[in-house]
Amino acid sequence: MRRFTFILFLLSIPFVVLAQEGDSIQTKELEAVRIEAQLQRETSQATVVIPTRRQKLAAQNAVELLRQLAMPQLNINLVNSAITTQTGAGVEVFINYLLATQEDINGLHTADVRRVEYLDFPTDARFLGKEHVVHFIVQKYEYGGYTKLSVRENFLVGLYSTAELYSKFSYNGMDYDLYAGAENQASQHAGVSTIGDYSLLNAHGAATDVRRKELVTKSRYREDAYPISLRAVYDSERVRISNLLGFVYQKTHTAMNDGELSYEPQTGAASSFSSDNPAQERLVKWSGYYLFALGEKAQLSFTPYAAYASMRDKREYTTSLPTEPAIKNDATEQQYNYGIEGSLVRDLAERQRVFLRLYYGSTHHDVRYAGTTTYDNTFVARFAGGRAGYNFSNQLWNFRADVALQWEENRINLKSIKDLYPVINLSAGFAPSSRHAFRTYFHYGANYPEASIKTPNVLKQNELMYFTGNPSIALSRQFTYDLSYSWSPSNWFAASVYGQYFGELNLYVPVFKHYSGGAALLRGYDSDAQYHRVKLGTSLQYKLLDGALQFAASPAMTMFRLRGRYEISENPFSGNISAVYYLKSFYFQLGYQTAFRTIQGNRVVHYEEPDFWLLQAGWSWNSLNVQLSANNLFRNDWLVSTERFESPLYSETRYGEGEAYHRRLRLSITYTFGYGKLVQQRNEISAQQGAQSAILK
C-alpha cells in the first residue's frame, strides 16, 4: 500500500509542475498598495493632530511644536509666542489633563508627544470648564525620568538671556517636577515718547490750547527674574492628586528715561525731563488639584489655590522747569488671594452628561502711597457662583449648554459695590465625517474692572495732568458669537473658515475734566461706551514632498466700532504666512506677520505694532537641539507701538520704544537626557506668572 502511494506521488509531480507553470503564465503583478495613517482628523468636539517625527525633533518646546503643526484653528504670535484662537481668544494649555501656563510647557520633551488636540468648550471635568483648550497627550515614565537644560541668548538688542533647568522623576505612581530659571534683561531702548494736546483755561477762564512734547532721547532698563517651581503628582485609575508650589523673585533695577520737554506755543527756554520707575515683586503661590472617580459614571474634583505677593513700585519724575518740583510716588502693596472650585460630573447615559461647578475666590490688596501724595487703601474683591450644564455627544453631534449665576463684590476701604449676574454658554458641533466639522458657540458674561481702575486716589502724572479711578465703575456686559468650519481632506491639506462677533456694553472709558483751576486736567473713568468687533478669516495649511515642505497662511479682516462718548471705526487687514522645510536633521522656517492694528476699547486708543519677519534654522541630533533665528534683519529702528487717542479736552500720540521689533539674532540650545523606563509622560512645570497689581499707574 505504501509503495502504491509513493508511485502515485511520483506520477503527480509533473502535473503539479504544469499547473504551477500555467498559473505563473496567468499571474498579474498588482500595483503597490500604500496604507497611510490619518494624521489629522475632525470630530464634533475636537481637531486631533498626530505630530510627525521631524516636527517633534525640530521643536524645542510645546509652543514651537504648535508652530510646526500650523493647526488652522490656532494663531501663534511670532513676536511673543502667545497662543490664541484665530479670533484672538485666549487658549489654555493642558498636558495629560493637567493645566499648564505658557511658561510651564517650556520644558516639555516634544519627542514624547503622541498627539495634540484642540477643543472648544470641552466637557471633561479635568479641563476645569475652560473655554478653549490645547491638549498635549504625552508619554510618561514608569520609573526614572529626564532632565532638560535650555539656554537662550539674543544679540544686537542688548542683554536678553534665559537659562532654564527642568527635571522630572517618576516612581511608584508618583511624579516629581522641579523647575528653576533665570532671566536677565538689559536694554538702552525702553521708553515712551508722548505728544499731548491739552485744552486748558487761562487766568480769565478762556480756553487755551497747549501742545506738550515729551520725547525720549536716552533710556536704560534692567530687569532680573528668578522663578522656582516644585510639583508632586499622584495618579492612579481612580484618583489624581497634584500640588504645585511656585516662587518668583523679580526686580526692575531701573527703568530710566531722559529726554526733551517742550511746549507750543513756546513758553520759555527748552526744558528736559528725567524719570525712573524701579520695581520689585516677590510671589509665593500654591495650587492643588484633586480628582476622584465615584463609581463608573461620576467624577468629583477640587481645585484650591492660594498666593501671597509683596510689591514695591517707585516712580520719580523731574523736569528742569524751575517752578515744578519733582513728582515722587513710592507705592507698596501686600496682596493675598485664595479660592476653591468644586466640580461634579456624571454620565446620565452613554451619550449624555451633566455637570455642576461651585466656586469662591477672594483677593485683598493693601496699597500705600508715599511721596508727593500719601494714601492708604484696601481693595477687596470677592466672587462666588454656581454653574450647571448638560452635554450630549455622539459620532456626529456635540451639544453643550451651561448657565451660571455669579456674585461679585468690590470694596474700596468702606465703600462696597455688589452685583449678581448670569453667564450663559451654548456650543454645538457637527462632524459628518473625520474630514469635516462645523462648530459654533455663544457666550454671554460680564467683565469687572481691575482694582487700580476703581481707586479714589488722585495722583500727579506731570505738571499738566493728574489721574484717578472711579469707585462706582460697574460691570460691563459681553456677548460673543462664533461660527467656524474645518476641513481636513488629507494629511497634506487642512483649512478653516471662521467668523465672530464680539460686543461689550457699559464699557468704562477715560474721561477728562479741568483741574486745579483749569491749569491742568484730571483723567478719570466712566461707563459710557459700546464696543463691537466682527472678524472674518480663513486659515490654510498645505504640505508637499511627502511632508518635507509645508506652507501655511491665515488672512483675516476685522471691523471695529466704538460707540457712545467716543465714535471710532476701523477695518484693518491682518494675516500670517509661513513655510517650513525639513532636510534630514536640519530644518528651515520662514515666517511673516502683518502689522497689528486694533482699537483698545477701554483706553479708546488706535493701537498699532509693526510687521515682523522670522528666518530660522535648526539642527537636532538625539538629545541636542540647536536653533538660530534672525528676526527683522532689515529693521533698524526701535519702534514697538504707536497709540493715538482723541477727545475734546485732551489728545495724544505715543510712540513706544523697545527691542521686540528691532533686528536681532537669537541662539537657543536645549539638551535633554533621560533615564528609567518610559511608559508615558505627563506635563511639566515652569515659571509662575506674577500677580496682578492694584497700584495705580
XYZ file of C-alpha atoms in Angstrom:
697
model
C 0.000 0.000 0.000
C 2.853 2.361 0.848
C 4.555 1.528 -2.490
C 1.319 2.340 -4.370
C 1.002 5.694 -2.602
C 4.599 6.516 -3.378
C 4.098 5.702 -7.098
C 1.015 7.998 -7.218
C 3.050 10.780 -5.629
C 5.798 10.442 -8.278
C 3.241 10.439 -11.105
C 1.561 13.572 -9.738
C 4.741 15.713 -9.736
C 4.662 16.592 -13.485
C 1.035 17.666 -13.274
C 1.735 19.850 -10.275
C 4.626 21.491 -12.102
C 2.462 22.027 -15.180
C -0.250 23.549 -13.038
C 2.221 25.909 -11.413
C 3.630 26.905 -14.785
C 0.132 27.527 -16.070
C -0.688 29.658 -13.035
C 2.508 31.652 -13.442
C 1.556 32.467 -17.000
C -1.789 33.891 -15.804
C -0.357 35.768 -12.818
C -0.684 39.589 -13.000
C 1.555 41.780 -10.894
C -0.511 44.097 -8.714
C 0.402 47.729 -8.128
C 1.853 48.576 -4.740
C -0.741 49.491 -2.150
C 0.269 52.263 0.257
C -1.528 52.436 3.580
C -1.246 55.895 5.128
C -2.171 56.739 8.690
C -4.584 59.619 9.168
C -2.507 62.261 10.942
C -5.236 64.876 11.318
C -8.949 64.397 11.784
C -12.057 66.262 12.837
C -14.702 65.329 15.375
C -17.724 67.214 16.629
C -15.717 68.171 19.735
C -12.085 68.437 18.671
C -9.426 68.699 15.999
C -6.790 65.999 16.516
C -3.276 66.046 15.016
C -0.527 63.430 15.327
C 2.878 65.153 15.032
C 5.449 63.597 12.734
C 8.901 62.662 13.963
C 10.548 65.509 12.048
C 8.118 68.050 13.540
C 8.801 66.882 17.086
C 12.577 66.865 16.671
C 12.579 70.371 15.175
C 10.661 71.893 18.119
C 12.393 72.878 21.356
C 9.196 73.308 23.360
C 5.443 72.892 23.119
C 4.781 76.323 21.593
C 7.274 75.651 18.821
C 5.636 72.285 18.174
C 2.299 74.058 17.692
C 4.016 76.417 15.255
C 5.352 73.407 13.345
C 1.894 71.801 13.259
C 0.257 75.037 11.970
C -3.207 73.926 13.114
C -5.751 76.121 11.250
C -7.702 76.798 14.456
C -4.735 78.391 16.256
C -2.611 81.501 15.917
C 0.925 81.550 17.349
C 2.263 85.090 17.618
C 5.745 85.322 16.094
C 6.844 88.076 18.491
C 5.769 86.842 21.935
C 4.683 83.223 21.182
C 1.204 83.844 22.625
C -1.315 81.096 21.762
C -4.780 82.296 20.751
C -7.646 81.228 18.557
C -7.771 82.817 15.106
C -10.301 85.307 16.514
C -7.951 86.313 19.336
C -9.497 84.427 22.275
C -7.116 83.073 24.883
C -6.262 79.367 24.821
C -5.442 77.318 27.909
C -2.766 74.629 27.611
C -3.166 71.216 29.223
C -0.694 68.354 29.254
C -2.140 64.963 30.072
C -5.225 66.633 31.559
C -3.290 68.914 33.927
C -3.463 72.684 33.489
C -0.216 74.404 32.483
C 0.715 78.018 31.819
C 2.569 79.199 28.750
C 5.808 79.052 30.756
C 5.011 75.612 32.166
C 5.420 73.927 28.801
C 8.897 75.307 28.091
C 10.464 72.144 29.486
C 8.311 69.720 27.503
C 10.221 66.910 25.795
C 8.494 67.186 22.443
C 9.794 63.837 21.206
C 7.409 62.154 23.650
C 4.253 63.936 22.420
C 1.831 61.421 20.927
C -0.956 63.706 19.749
C -2.289 67.245 20.105
C -5.966 68.153 20.459
C -7.744 71.481 20.090
C -11.121 71.690 21.860
C -13.820 74.353 22.243
C -15.828 74.176 25.497
C -14.737 70.637 26.466
C -16.983 68.847 28.960
C -14.357 66.599 30.543
C -14.079 67.580 34.213
C -10.295 67.539 34.004
C -10.350 70.598 31.722
C -11.810 72.667 34.591
C -14.515 74.318 32.500
C -12.042 76.223 30.270
C -13.475 77.571 27.014
C -10.630 76.934 24.525
C -8.042 74.241 25.148
C -4.914 72.819 23.516
C -4.233 69.396 24.990
C -0.913 67.561 24.638
C -1.006 63.791 25.123
C 2.478 62.840 26.295
C 4.111 59.600 27.388
C 5.256 59.146 30.955
C 7.811 57.114 32.862
C 7.002 54.090 34.961
C 10.154 54.898 36.901
C 13.043 57.247 36.286
C 12.672 60.468 34.337
C 14.620 63.048 32.373
C 16.391 66.381 32.761
C 16.291 69.203 30.243
C 18.659 72.168 30.073
C 17.874 75.229 27.956
C 19.800 78.432 27.263
C 18.782 81.322 25.002
C 20.736 84.446 24.137
C 19.766 87.399 21.955
C 22.239 89.542 20.021
C 22.035 93.086 18.560
C 19.433 94.178 21.178
C 21.472 94.358 24.380
C 21.420 91.721 27.100
C 18.467 89.341 26.901
C 19.389 85.882 28.177
C 17.431 82.990 29.666
C 18.600 79.794 31.350
C 16.240 77.016 32.457
C 16.556 73.655 34.149
C 13.694 71.203 34.282
C 13.875 67.765 35.838
C 11.233 65.066 36.154
C 11.319 61.882 38.212
C 8.652 59.179 38.441
C 8.447 56.289 40.845
C 5.693 54.076 42.250
C 2.790 56.107 40.823
C 4.269 59.489 41.786
C 5.678 62.192 39.511
C 8.026 64.861 40.872
C 8.831 68.013 38.874
C 11.448 70.665 39.530
C 11.962 73.856 37.542
C 14.474 76.642 38.102
C 15.121 79.523 35.757
C 16.888 82.845 35.391
C 16.016 85.659 33.003
C 18.235 88.712 32.698
C 17.480 91.718 30.541
C 19.286 94.996 29.996
C 18.356 97.471 27.287
C 19.009 101.060 26.259
C 15.782 101.300 24.270
C 12.733 101.036 26.522
C 10.881 104.337 26.654
C 7.713 106.091 25.503
C 7.633 109.465 23.758
C 4.374 111.392 24.162
C 2.893 114.324 22.268
C -0.145 115.635 24.173
C -2.627 118.343 23.190
C -4.276 119.988 26.230
C -7.293 122.279 26.214
C -6.805 124.334 29.382
C -8.190 127.545 30.885
C -6.167 130.697 31.322
C -6.388 133.114 34.251
C -9.520 134.700 32.741
C -11.304 131.378 32.229
C -10.859 131.377 28.449
C -9.854 128.207 26.610
C -6.203 127.942 25.623
C -4.519 125.091 23.741
C -1.120 123.754 24.748
C 0.915 121.076 22.964
C 3.306 119.286 25.283
C 6.103 117.180 23.778
C 7.946 114.679 25.936
C 10.488 112.997 23.632
C 12.816 110.306 24.970
C 16.436 110.685 23.882
C 18.081 108.230 26.267
C 16.812 105.229 28.217
C 18.160 102.476 30.420
C 16.290 99.359 31.514
C 17.453 96.407 33.574
C 15.392 93.553 34.986
C 16.127 90.157 36.545
C 13.691 87.341 37.318
C 14.313 84.059 39.162
C 11.396 81.592 39.207
C 11.374 78.226 41.000
C 8.594 75.617 40.906
C 8.046 72.274 42.607
C 5.234 69.838 41.935
C 4.197 66.359 43.070
C 1.508 64.344 41.275
C -0.085 61.062 42.320
C -2.010 59.275 39.605
C -4.000 56.051 39.696
C -7.007 54.719 37.851
C -9.461 56.366 40.239
C -7.541 59.189 41.947
C -5.335 62.048 40.754
C -3.738 64.461 43.231
C -1.456 67.342 42.256
C 0.199 70.021 44.391
C 2.261 72.838 42.898
C 4.370 75.327 44.844
C 5.948 78.229 42.990
C 8.157 81.161 43.941
C 9.155 84.177 41.817
C 11.557 86.979 42.625
C 11.507 89.763 40.040
C 13.297 93.081 40.222
C 13.366 96.011 37.830
C 16.566 97.707 38.888
C 15.979 100.723 36.697
C 13.526 101.923 34.055
C 15.025 105.329 33.379
C 14.194 107.766 30.611
C 15.806 111.117 29.833
C 14.572 113.449 27.147
C 13.473 116.800 25.819
C 10.438 118.670 27.090
C 8.919 121.459 25.010
C 5.642 123.374 24.620
C 3.732 125.003 21.798
C 3.226 127.899 21.973
C 6.717 128.178 23.401
C 6.675 129.473 26.962
C 10.405 129.757 27.549
C 13.735 128.046 27.003
C 13.826 124.391 26.051
C 13.489 122.060 29.041
C 14.384 118.483 29.843
C 12.866 115.687 31.896
C 14.057 112.565 33.658
C 12.045 109.652 35.026
C 12.763 106.346 36.704
C 10.434 103.513 37.727
C 12.227 100.723 39.619
C 10.038 97.931 40.998
C 10.275 94.694 42.907
C 7.998 91.702 43.420
C 8.062 88.528 45.495
C 5.398 85.920 44.833
C 4.623 82.630 46.557
C 1.875 80.527 45.027
C 0.280 77.173 45.810
C -2.316 75.361 43.750
C -3.859 71.942 44.130
C -5.890 69.578 42.015
C -7.795 66.604 43.457
C -9.844 64.296 41.236
C -11.797 61.253 42.453
C -13.794 58.720 40.450
C -17.175 57.972 42.045
C -18.096 54.630 40.582
C -18.042 54.221 36.806
C -20.141 57.255 35.833
C -19.170 60.171 38.073
C -16.131 62.291 38.896
C -15.597 64.747 41.739
C -12.780 67.308 41.652
C -11.468 70.195 43.770
C -9.018 72.910 42.710
C -7.941 75.121 45.627
C -5.305 77.840 45.329
C -3.620 80.490 47.470
C -0.961 83.131 46.817
C 0.866 85.953 48.545
C 2.705 88.771 46.769
C 4.766 91.661 48.079
C 5.371 94.527 45.656
C 7.107 97.865 45.629
C 6.792 100.377 42.810
C 8.758 103.637 42.899
C 8.291 106.410 40.356
C 10.196 109.677 40.213
C 9.698 112.334 37.569
C 11.660 115.581 37.404
C 11.938 118.418 34.910
C 14.286 121.357 34.512
C 11.337 123.732 34.940
C 12.169 125.928 37.955
C 8.528 126.119 39.063
C 7.853 122.386 39.019
C 9.028 120.245 41.958
C 9.904 116.581 41.459
C 6.982 114.113 41.450
C 7.616 111.082 43.662
C 5.259 108.153 44.117
C 6.518 105.309 46.280
C 3.865 102.573 46.402
C 3.989 99.340 48.386
C 1.453 96.551 48.165
C 0.688 93.394 50.113
C -1.583 91.077 48.166
C -3.387 87.916 49.263
C -5.670 85.781 47.148
C -7.243 82.390 47.619
C -10.135 80.358 46.317
C -11.544 76.948 45.545
C -13.685 75.330 42.874
C -15.569 72.064 43.202
C -16.899 70.146 40.219
C -19.183 67.123 39.904
C -19.620 65.421 36.528
C -21.981 62.492 35.981
C -22.859 60.472 32.900
C -26.617 60.016 32.591
C -26.369 57.649 29.652
C -23.825 56.597 27.069
C -24.048 59.928 25.234
C -25.335 62.345 27.896
C -23.554 64.113 30.724
C -24.447 66.708 33.359
C -22.063 68.779 35.445
C -22.209 71.155 38.404
C -19.497 73.588 39.493
C -19.372 75.732 42.626
C -16.607 78.273 43.199
C -15.451 81.016 45.543
C -12.457 83.349 45.498
C -11.134 86.464 47.191
C -8.299 88.932 46.567
C -7.027 91.541 49.051
C -4.761 94.476 48.114
C -3.273 96.654 50.848
C -1.707 99.599 48.981
C 0.166 102.540 50.478
C 1.432 105.588 48.594
C 4.153 107.858 49.921
C 5.960 110.792 48.369
C 4.212 113.679 46.598
C 0.841 112.313 47.710
C 0.128 109.894 50.544
C -2.705 107.376 50.592
C -3.527 104.149 52.380
C -6.142 101.982 50.657
C -7.542 98.498 50.995
C -9.100 96.786 47.983
C -11.116 93.602 48.423
C -12.582 91.655 45.523
C -14.704 88.572 46.167
C -16.662 86.349 43.838
C -18.789 83.225 44.148
C -21.082 81.312 41.875
C -22.507 78.086 40.615
C -22.625 76.623 37.124
C -24.841 73.799 35.864
C -24.615 72.262 32.430
C -25.659 69.475 30.102
C -23.776 67.788 27.260
C -24.956 65.449 24.508
C -22.463 63.821 22.179
C -22.427 61.069 19.555
C -20.397 60.321 16.441
C -21.969 63.212 14.522
C -23.165 65.791 17.054
C -21.934 67.503 20.180
C -24.128 69.933 22.094
C -23.356 71.701 25.367
C -25.312 74.239 27.398
C -24.443 75.697 30.774
C -25.772 78.545 32.869
C -24.018 80.183 35.790
C -25.130 82.692 38.376
C -22.168 84.718 39.626
C -21.920 87.139 42.515
C -19.148 89.730 42.832
C -18.242 92.307 45.443
C -15.633 95.032 45.059
C -14.831 97.016 48.176
C -12.517 100.021 48.448
C -11.950 100.922 52.085
C -15.529 101.270 53.376
C -17.280 101.609 50.019
C -18.652 98.409 48.528
C -20.322 97.559 45.211
C -22.035 94.208 44.700
C -23.507 92.653 41.603
C -25.283 89.425 40.682
C -25.391 88.437 37.024
C -25.841 85.367 34.788
C -23.270 83.744 32.490
C -24.507 81.649 29.563
C -22.534 79.349 27.261
C -24.055 77.445 24.334
C -21.947 75.418 21.921
C -22.606 72.864 19.196
C -20.518 70.803 16.806
C -21.398 68.669 13.784
C -18.881 66.352 12.082
C -20.425 64.300 9.234
C -17.032 62.592 8.774
C -13.480 62.741 10.094
C -12.719 65.260 7.322
C -15.385 67.906 8.031
C -16.581 69.731 11.149
C -18.897 72.675 11.825
C -18.679 74.337 15.237
C -20.454 77.288 16.805
C -20.786 78.824 20.251
C -22.472 81.714 22.050
C -21.232 83.365 25.233
C -22.851 85.937 27.487
C -20.972 87.232 30.506
C -19.505 90.256 32.241
C -16.174 91.935 32.834
C -15.237 93.649 36.077
C -12.641 96.483 36.100
C -9.270 95.931 37.743
C -8.765 97.231 41.249
C -6.487 100.048 40.073
C -9.284 101.462 37.861
C -11.508 101.867 40.933
C -9.078 103.670 43.236
C -10.318 107.057 44.601
C -6.762 108.434 44.861
C -5.646 111.453 42.833
C -2.032 111.223 41.675
C 0.069 113.632 39.652
C 1.430 112.433 36.319
C 3.093 115.642 35.135
C 2.694 119.415 35.507
C -0.449 119.387 33.302
C -2.087 116.018 34.093
C -3.485 114.307 37.181
C -5.219 110.910 37.215
C -7.588 108.938 39.405
C -10.001 105.992 39.320
C -13.739 105.663 39.817
C -15.032 103.523 42.726
C -18.518 103.483 41.152
C -17.473 101.753 37.900
C -19.783 98.791 37.364
C -19.667 95.625 35.301
C -19.683 95.663 31.523
C -21.748 93.044 29.650
C -20.163 90.900 26.951
C -21.601 88.916 24.021
C -19.725 86.557 21.697
C -20.995 84.510 18.748
C -18.590 82.314 16.785
C -19.099 80.086 13.727
C -16.385 78.011 12.023
C -15.914 75.211 9.512
C -12.851 72.932 9.464
C -11.852 70.740 6.529
C -9.065 68.126 6.579
C -9.387 66.140 3.320
C -5.940 64.514 3.674
C -2.691 64.620 5.611
C -1.415 67.175 3.101
C -4.100 69.855 3.356
C -6.223 71.422 6.096
C -8.325 74.587 6.194
C -10.633 76.536 8.457
C -13.113 79.326 7.703
C -14.473 81.371 10.599
C -16.436 84.419 11.637
C -17.001 86.004 15.042
C -18.955 88.867 16.580
C -17.940 90.316 19.955
C -19.835 93.083 21.742
C -19.393 94.819 25.083
C -21.899 97.202 26.672
C -21.390 99.713 29.508
C -17.668 99.745 28.824
C -15.586 102.039 31.030
C -13.508 104.611 29.141
C -11.280 107.559 30.127
C -12.889 110.950 30.695
C -11.202 114.304 31.295
C -12.136 117.489 33.132
C -10.369 120.687 34.126
C -8.437 120.535 37.377
C -6.509 122.958 39.571
C -8.470 125.964 38.340
C -8.164 124.891 34.691
C -4.361 124.930 34.721
C -4.319 121.118 34.440
C -6.550 118.161 33.536
C -7.811 115.259 35.623
C -8.211 111.858 33.931
C -10.857 109.558 35.352
C -13.165 106.799 34.076
C -16.848 106.449 33.336
C -19.078 103.672 31.918
C -20.163 105.326 28.708
C -19.258 103.228 25.638
C -20.284 100.306 23.435
C -17.678 98.168 21.719
C -18.338 95.991 18.638
C -15.935 93.751 16.735
C -16.542 91.469 13.747
C -13.749 89.260 12.394
C -13.861 87.144 9.220
C -11.000 84.987 8.024
C -9.590 81.712 6.832
C -6.564 79.609 7.687
C -4.832 77.165 5.327
C -2.126 74.518 5.590
C -0.559 72.645 2.646
C 2.270 70.069 2.554
C 4.497 68.913 -0.305
C 7.372 66.474 -0.858
C 5.916 63.847 1.468
C 5.581 66.448 4.230
C 9.137 67.790 3.943
C 7.819 71.176 2.755
C 4.904 72.885 4.470
C 3.104 76.177 3.784
C 0.542 77.961 5.979
C -1.421 81.205 5.641
C -4.173 82.931 7.648
C -5.593 86.156 6.117
C -8.376 87.972 8.018
C -10.374 91.203 8.116
C -11.597 92.816 11.348
C -14.208 95.563 11.713
C -14.084 97.662 14.914
C -16.816 100.033 16.058
C -16.784 102.078 19.273
C -19.970 103.978 20.116
C -21.128 106.263 22.939
C -18.919 109.019 24.304
C -16.409 108.228 21.535
C -17.250 107.369 17.899
C -14.492 105.336 16.232
C -14.407 102.923 13.273
C -11.543 100.956 11.772
C -11.272 97.945 9.399
C -7.715 96.541 9.463
C -6.436 93.574 7.462
C -4.150 91.053 9.158
C -2.505 87.747 8.407
C 0.388 85.354 8.844
C 2.284 83.271 6.307
C 4.951 80.643 6.952
C 6.986 77.974 5.211
C 8.947 75.093 6.768
C 11.392 72.764 5.042
C 12.898 69.644 6.656
C 16.202 68.241 5.411
C 17.360 65.211 7.401
C 18.496 66.569 10.782
C 18.061 70.191 9.711
C 15.011 72.379 9.305
C 14.454 75.882 7.927
C 11.492 78.146 8.627
C 10.343 81.464 7.200
C 7.509 83.422 8.812
C 5.841 86.789 8.257
C 3.265 88.561 10.430
C 1.491 91.676 9.164
C 1.301 94.859 11.211
C -1.151 94.513 14.087
C -3.872 97.178 14.283
C -6.743 97.353 16.744
C -8.932 99.651 18.799
C -8.378 99.134 22.526
C -11.866 99.645 23.864
C -11.218 100.596 27.494
C -8.474 103.027 26.508
C -10.174 104.305 23.296
C -6.824 104.016 21.557
C -5.922 103.295 17.939
C -3.106 100.826 18.620
C -0.585 99.550 16.062
C 2.503 97.337 16.109
C 4.917 96.886 13.163
C 5.080 93.832 10.932
C 7.530 91.063 11.764
C 9.817 88.746 9.779
C 11.312 85.493 11.111
C 14.022 83.389 9.488
C 15.008 80.316 11.473
C 17.358 77.374 11.010
C 17.714 74.437 13.365
C 19.607 71.195 13.815
C 18.683 68.323 16.098
C 20.564 65.163 16.861
C 19.476 62.731 19.557
C 19.077 64.855 22.715
C 20.656 68.060 21.388
C 18.706 70.805 19.595
C 20.404 73.952 18.304
C 18.408 76.798 16.800
C 19.432 80.114 15.250
C 16.822 82.778 14.493
C 17.149 86.023 12.552
C 14.297 88.462 13.221
C 13.523 91.621 11.217
C 17.012 91.794 9.753
C 16.223 94.926 7.743
C 14.565 96.924 10.557
C 16.950 99.354 12.209
C 14.508 101.430 14.301
C 13.319 100.624 17.816
C 9.615 101.428 17.390
C 7.352 98.793 19.005
C 3.964 100.539 19.121
C 2.034 103.636 18.088
C -1.026 104.819 20.036
C -3.441 107.584 19.073
C -6.157 108.994 21.325
C -8.536 111.919 20.701
C -11.027 113.706 22.967
C -12.335 117.309 23.254
C -10.049 118.256 26.167
C -7.069 116.015 25.560
C -5.495 114.144 22.648
C -2.189 112.351 22.460
C 0.125 110.264 20.318
C 2.504 107.838 21.995
C 5.493 106.109 20.417
C 6.715 103.072 22.313
C 10.367 102.140 22.042
C 11.832 98.692 22.678
C 13.767 95.824 21.206
C 10.891 93.488 20.200
C 10.804 94.512 16.514
C 14.422 95.572 16.102
C 16.669 93.253 14.122
C 18.162 90.540 16.263
C 19.860 87.170 16.240
C 18.819 84.566 18.780
C 20.696 81.402 19.646
C 18.781 78.744 21.543
C 20.207 75.400 22.706
C 18.434 72.598 24.561
C 19.865 69.304 25.794
C 17.707 66.520 27.228
C 18.855 63.254 28.748
C 16.521 60.580 30.054
C 16.807 57.677 32.442
C 14.489 54.909 33.551
C 11.665 53.017 31.834
C 9.499 55.076 29.514
C 5.794 54.233 29.546
C 4.037 57.564 29.250
C 4.969 61.094 30.169
C 2.924 63.946 31.521
C 3.026 67.651 31.915
C 5.839 69.717 33.239
C 6.130 72.873 35.231
C 7.970 76.129 34.808
C 7.863 79.752 35.914
C 4.773 81.020 37.722
C 3.035 84.162 36.479
C 3.386 87.325 38.511
C 0.491 88.778 40.471
C -1.840 91.473 39.128
C -1.133 94.699 40.959
C -3.651 97.237 42.240
C -1.098 100.049 42.177
C -2.380 102.978 40.126
C -0.004 103.925 37.288
